[in-house]
Structures are given as C-alpha cells and as structure tokens.
Amino acid sequence: MLGKRTKLFFVISLGAVIFSVILATWGFPKIISNQIQKNVQLDNSSAMFEKWRKMPMPLTFKVYVFNVTNAEDINAGARPTLQEIGPYVYKEYRERTVLSYGDNDTVKYMLKKTFVFDKEATGALSEDDDIVVINFSYMAAILTVQDMMPSLAGVVNGALEQFFTNLKDPFLRVKVKDLFFDGLYVNCNGNHSALGLVCGKLKTDAPPTMRPAEDGSGFYFSMFSHMNRTETGPYEMVRGRENIKELGHIVSYKGKTSMSNRWGRDEYCGRLNGSDGSIFPPIDPSDVPDKLYTFEPEVCRSLYASLVGKSSIFNMTAYYYEISRDALAAKSANPNNKCFCKKNWSANHDGCLLMGVLNLMPCQDAPAIASLPHFYLGSEELLEYFDGGVSPDKEKHNTFLYLEPVTGVVLKGFRRLQFNIELRNIPTVPQLANVPTGLFPLLWIEEGAVLPDSVLDELRESHTLLSYVNAVRWILVAISVAALMCSAVAVARSGILPAWPRNSNSVSFILSPHPNSDINKVH
Ligand SMILES: *[C@@H]1O[C@H](CO)[C@@H](O)[C@H](O)[C@H]1NC(C)=O
Ligand SMILES: *[C@@H]1O[C@H](CO)[C@@H](O)[C@H](O)[C@H]1NC(C)=O
Ligand SMILES: *[C@@H]1O[C@H](CO)[C@@H](O)[C@H](O)[C@H]1NC(C)=O
Ligand SMILES: *[C@@H]1O[C@H](CO)[C@@H](O)[C@H](O)[C@H]1NC(C)=O
Ligand SMILES: *[C@@H]1O[C@H](CO)[C@@H](O)[C@H](O)[C@H]1NC(C)=O
Ligand SMILES: *[C@@H]1O[C@H](CO)[C@@H](O)[C@H](O)[C@H]1NC(C)=O
Ligand SMILES: *[C@@H]1O[C@H](CO)[C@@H](O)[C@H](O)[C@H]1NC(C)=O
Ligand SMILES: *[C@@H]1O[C@H](CO)[C@@H](O)[C@H](O)[C@H]1NC(C)=O
Ligand SMILES: *[C@@H]1O[C@H](CO)[C@@H](O)[C@H](O)[C@H]1NC(C)=O
C-alpha cells in the first residue's frame, strides 16, 4: 500500500520535473514573448498603440543658427567667421491619423507635427533676435538658374533684384521667427523673363520651404513652417502582428514603395529601409542587429545607426547605436553611396560631393546640402573654408539612440541635421563677384526625446514583473526537482527498487564491485 503510494509519488514528481523543465526552457519564454508582442504590436488592443498614435509627451526640437559676424569682409573675399546661436527650443507634438489597415499586416497613417515655442527652455534668447545668415532663398534661386543656364546668371541677377528688393549682398538680416516659421516675402511680381523662369520653376517644383503667398504672385520662404500642422504621408507601416521582427518597418511613403525616382532609379539609394525612428522591434539578445535603419522623408533616403554596444541608462540595460562614418561617406569610402552623388563639388570630386554631406536637390528641389552639425564626420576640407565658429564635437553633434531590448522602445535618442547651401563666386553677379566659394551652413536642428519618468517607471515595473516570472519558472523547476529527490529517497527506503544500492547493508558493500571507493564512504 505504502509502496504503491511512494511509487506514484515518484512517477508524478518525475513528470513534474519534465513538465517544469519544458515550461522553463520553452513554455515561459514563449508565453513572455507572446505577451510582449501583444503589448508592442500596432493593434488597438495593445499598450503601445495609443502612445504610438499620439505621443504622450512632446519631442524637443532645437534650432541653432549660424550668425555671420563678418558679412562685409566676406563680401570683400574674406573667409567667413560664424557664431553659433541657440538653442531656440520648440516642443514638437506628434499625432498620427490612422487611414486604414492593409492586407499585409500594415497600417496606413498620416503624421502631423505641431511646434510650439518653448520660452522657458530657450532662456535668454528670443524669437525676435536679429541675426545675419546666408540668404538661402537668394542663393537657391541663383544657383538653380546658374545650373540650368550658366550664361544667364548675370541677366538673372537683374531679375533677382526685382525679385528680392534691396539686394546688396548674399546675406539676410532677419528675425529668428521669420526665418524659422513666419516666412519672408519673395516677390514674383515683375515682367522680366528670367524672373518668370525662377518663379515658374518655384511654382512647378513647389519646394516645401516656399509657401505660396495669399496674393497669388509671391512666396513666403521659411525653413520649418511646412512642417508645422501640415500632415505628411501617407506612411504605410508594418504592425508586427504576424512577424514581430518587422514591427515598425515603413513599406511605403506617399504611395511609393521606393524613392528610386529621386536617386537616378537606383535600388540601393531609393530603398525604404527601416522604421520612422519612433518604434523598433524588440531585440533578441542572441541576434542583436548591428545596424538600425530608419527612413527619413526629409532627405528622401534611409540612414542607419550602428551598434556600439550594451549600455546602461536610467538603471536599465539598453543597446546604444550611433550614426557611423560610412552612412554619409563619399563614394570612395562606401561605393554603395554612389547613387547619392548628384552634384559636382568644386568640379574635382568625380561627380560626387565630399564625405559627410548629402545633396538635397533631388529630394527637396532646392540646392540645399545636408550634413551633420558642424560637418561632424565630414571631410576636413569643409572646415578650411571658415575662419572660426565651426568645430565638430562628437558629444554635441552626434546622432544616437538608446534602445530598450525587451520592448524596442527608444529610451533616449537625438537626431541632428544641418542645412547648408553653396556660396558661389559668380563674377557676373555683383553681389557674388568677390565672395569665396564654399559650403555655407545656415542652421542645424536637433530632434530628440528622453522618455519621461512615468513611462520609464512603467517599463521598470514590467521589467520587475518579468524578473519575477523568470524567477518563478526556475523556482518551479527547483521545487519539482526537490520533490523528485524526496520521492526517490522514499522509493529507495521502501525497497521497491532492489537495484538501489543500500550502504546500510554490509553484504552489498562487501559484494560491491568497487569496495575501496565504498569503504571511504562508510566510516
Ligand atoms: C480596433 O480595430 C479594429 C480593426 O482592426 C476595429 O474593428 C475595432 O472597432 C477597433 N476597436 C476600437 C476600440 O477602436
Ligand atoms: C548676429 O551678428 C550680428 C553681427 O553680424 C550682431 O549684430 C547680432 O547681434 C548677432 N545676433 C545675435 C542674436 O547675437
Ligand atoms: C502583400 O505582399 C505581397 C508579397 O509580398 C505582394 O505581392 C502584395 O502586393 C502585397 N499586398 C498589398 C496590399 O500590399
Ligand atoms: C504652428 O501652428 C500652430 C497652429 O497653426 C500655431 O499655433 C503655432 O504657433 C505654430 N508654431 C510656430 C512655431 O509658429
Ligand atoms: C534675401 O532674400 C530675401 C528673400 O528671401 C529678400 O527679401 C531680401 O531682400 C534678401 N536680403 C538681402 C539683404 O539681400
Ligand atoms: C512690366 O512691363 C511694362 C511694359 O512692358 C511696364 O510698364 C511695367 O512697369 C513693367 N512692370 C514691372 C513691375 O517692371
Ligand atoms: C537596406 O537594408 C538592407 C538590409 O536590410 C541593406 O543591405 C541595404 O544596404 C540597405 N540600404 C540602404 C540604402 O540603406
Ligand atoms: C539607479 O539606482 C540607484 C540605486 O538603486 C539609485 O540610487 C539611482 O537614483 C538610480 N538612478 C536612476 C536614474 O533611477
Ligand atoms: C562632374 O564633373 C565632371 C568633370 O568636371 C563631369 O565629367 C561629370 O559628368 C560631372 N558629373 C555630374 C553629375 O554633373
């Protein structure tokens, strides 16, 4: 009777061990990853969805401008001396409007950003500050015309003098708020043929920085007003319900699955790779991606940040990624980048820009050139143009993010981009007859976020919960193993299994095949 029970106990506890080991090594991880997937996928039942649809906190959007301090000297041929002013801080609110759900586990949405000036964070600076910067719209117009019809530049300048009143040099004296958001009036009201050319091109290209004026004949130029309150998209993003590894991938933008029409039909450069930077798939610790791709509509291309390593931030483990040199490398260093070469720089670089800069003409229809702030990771040659005020610093000018591996949430991230335009010496244009040719920075932006404490706490809580769950599965294994051992001992004691060596039995110890080893055990 007793023997049967212990035998049953043994069998049950053996079953329990097997079951708990399977549970611990396969079942629990499966349940946990399912649970995580449920929480991060883009489904209106998930915890992430609302935060994704409407960001719970604003991003910070900071602008630093390059004030020109020696404009008169530059007009006479001196090297520019710049003075960085900033940051002018804005709060950037983001909201998405879901349009539809696609067949291939995708969601289609529009993205709306709203910028609000943050007086407190900006401190002593004000939107009414007067600054001197390169006259971007003027340079854009004259470069566009010169590249279309080189011989016409002088004639065109006559038109531009109508177009831009009081044109005396290529610099613009302006209030910060007009340059950023409010806009500067550009007159298209004249009957010069070259003016018609410039204005006609503006009308057909409709570059985002040129907002048509209410009077129908002119434009307002501003750097960011097109980003404020105008929806962009539609974007089509993978929801991660079928394959969590695909979560957040952008599959189409404005109805197109590739940007190759912008980059000479090249598949590599036109590829929509990665997410929009707000959401990433959870990271599998055994397969950590060494590059994180994001698609950046402002520059019509994908960029990537490379894995640097594991890091700890806010007392949490995270993976740290930062932009690497070869993302914006020149063709010589990264042959893949050759399709981004759409402009000759100083005519001595085989049809390609220098390292660290990206021509935005194919993307924005304006001869703007993007780079990292202060030409960080750019060619040294770019810095030689300045007499001061431009000095790259990794700490300040890097682009990076900290990714929380369990949920794929960005704990902290900053994206930085500088806008430049060429200041070109054109002998036939009086305003440009003496200036030195070079790449002239206008301003740089920093867009970033640090998760607020409330969200961090939520994450920490779920981590604590996870560690409990983790502990529980091993505790279950431990308990069942302990039970198995007890039952084994009980079974042995009750003598059901005669093969079990019983060292209390002197005969068995005398007959045992290795008496020596057993003698040591039995005193
Ligand atoms: C959630 O989305 C489904 C479509 O995927 C829709 O039918 C349902 O009404 C939505 N529920 C809520 C609460 O919005
Ligand atoms: C920008 O530089 C000009 C001189 O070129 C100076 O008068 C002006 O005060 C500077 N602006 C700011 C905000 O410092
Ligand atoms: C879904 O994906 C398949 C293959 O990847 C593709 O052929 C099909 O066009 C896609 N459907 C939609 C609606 O995007
Ligand atoms: C952005 O647009 C909103 C609404 O039109 C406006 O209230 C806000 O002042 C604008 N932001 C800036 C920085 O001009
Ligand atoms: C610069 O361009 C603007 C148009 O964007 C024009 O109104 C202004 O007169 C120009 N400034 C100077 C100093 O030439
Ligand atoms: C346009 O041309 C007409 C004559 O052809 C002239 O009277 C008028 O002043 C011109 N307008 C401008 C803005 O130059
Ligand atoms: C796109 O991603 C693939 C890998 O996912 C990579 O091989 C390719 O180089 C990327 N293309 C660009 C333009 O980033
Ligand atoms: C990290 O943990 C330590 C000790 O637990 C604590 O003193 C510290 O305040 C924590 N830091 C943050 C940023 O939460
Ligand atoms: C760049 O310039 C070189 C020679 O000056 C010329 O052969 C090449 O076609 C140009 N490339 C582009 C894209 O304009």
XYZ file of C-alpha atoms in Angstrom, residues 40-42 237-241 243-249 275 279-282 407:
21
model
C 4.034 46.310 -28.561
C 2.311 45.407 -31.835
C 0.309 48.131 -33.512
C 3.918 50.684 -41.582
C 4.089 47.023 -40.568
C 2.033 46.336 -37.454
C 4.079 43.381 -36.234
C 1.106 41.116 -35.539
C 6.032 38.920 -37.585
C 7.201 40.965 -34.649
C 10.645 41.346 -36.239
C 9.060 43.504 -38.919
C 7.325 45.815 -36.480
C 7.572 49.472 -37.449
C 9.037 48.964 -40.917
C 11.263 52.408 -39.324
C 9.323 52.399 -32.961
C 11.567 49.378 -33.352
C 11.041 45.641 -32.994
C 12.115 44.090 -29.675
C 10.099 46.281 -25.926
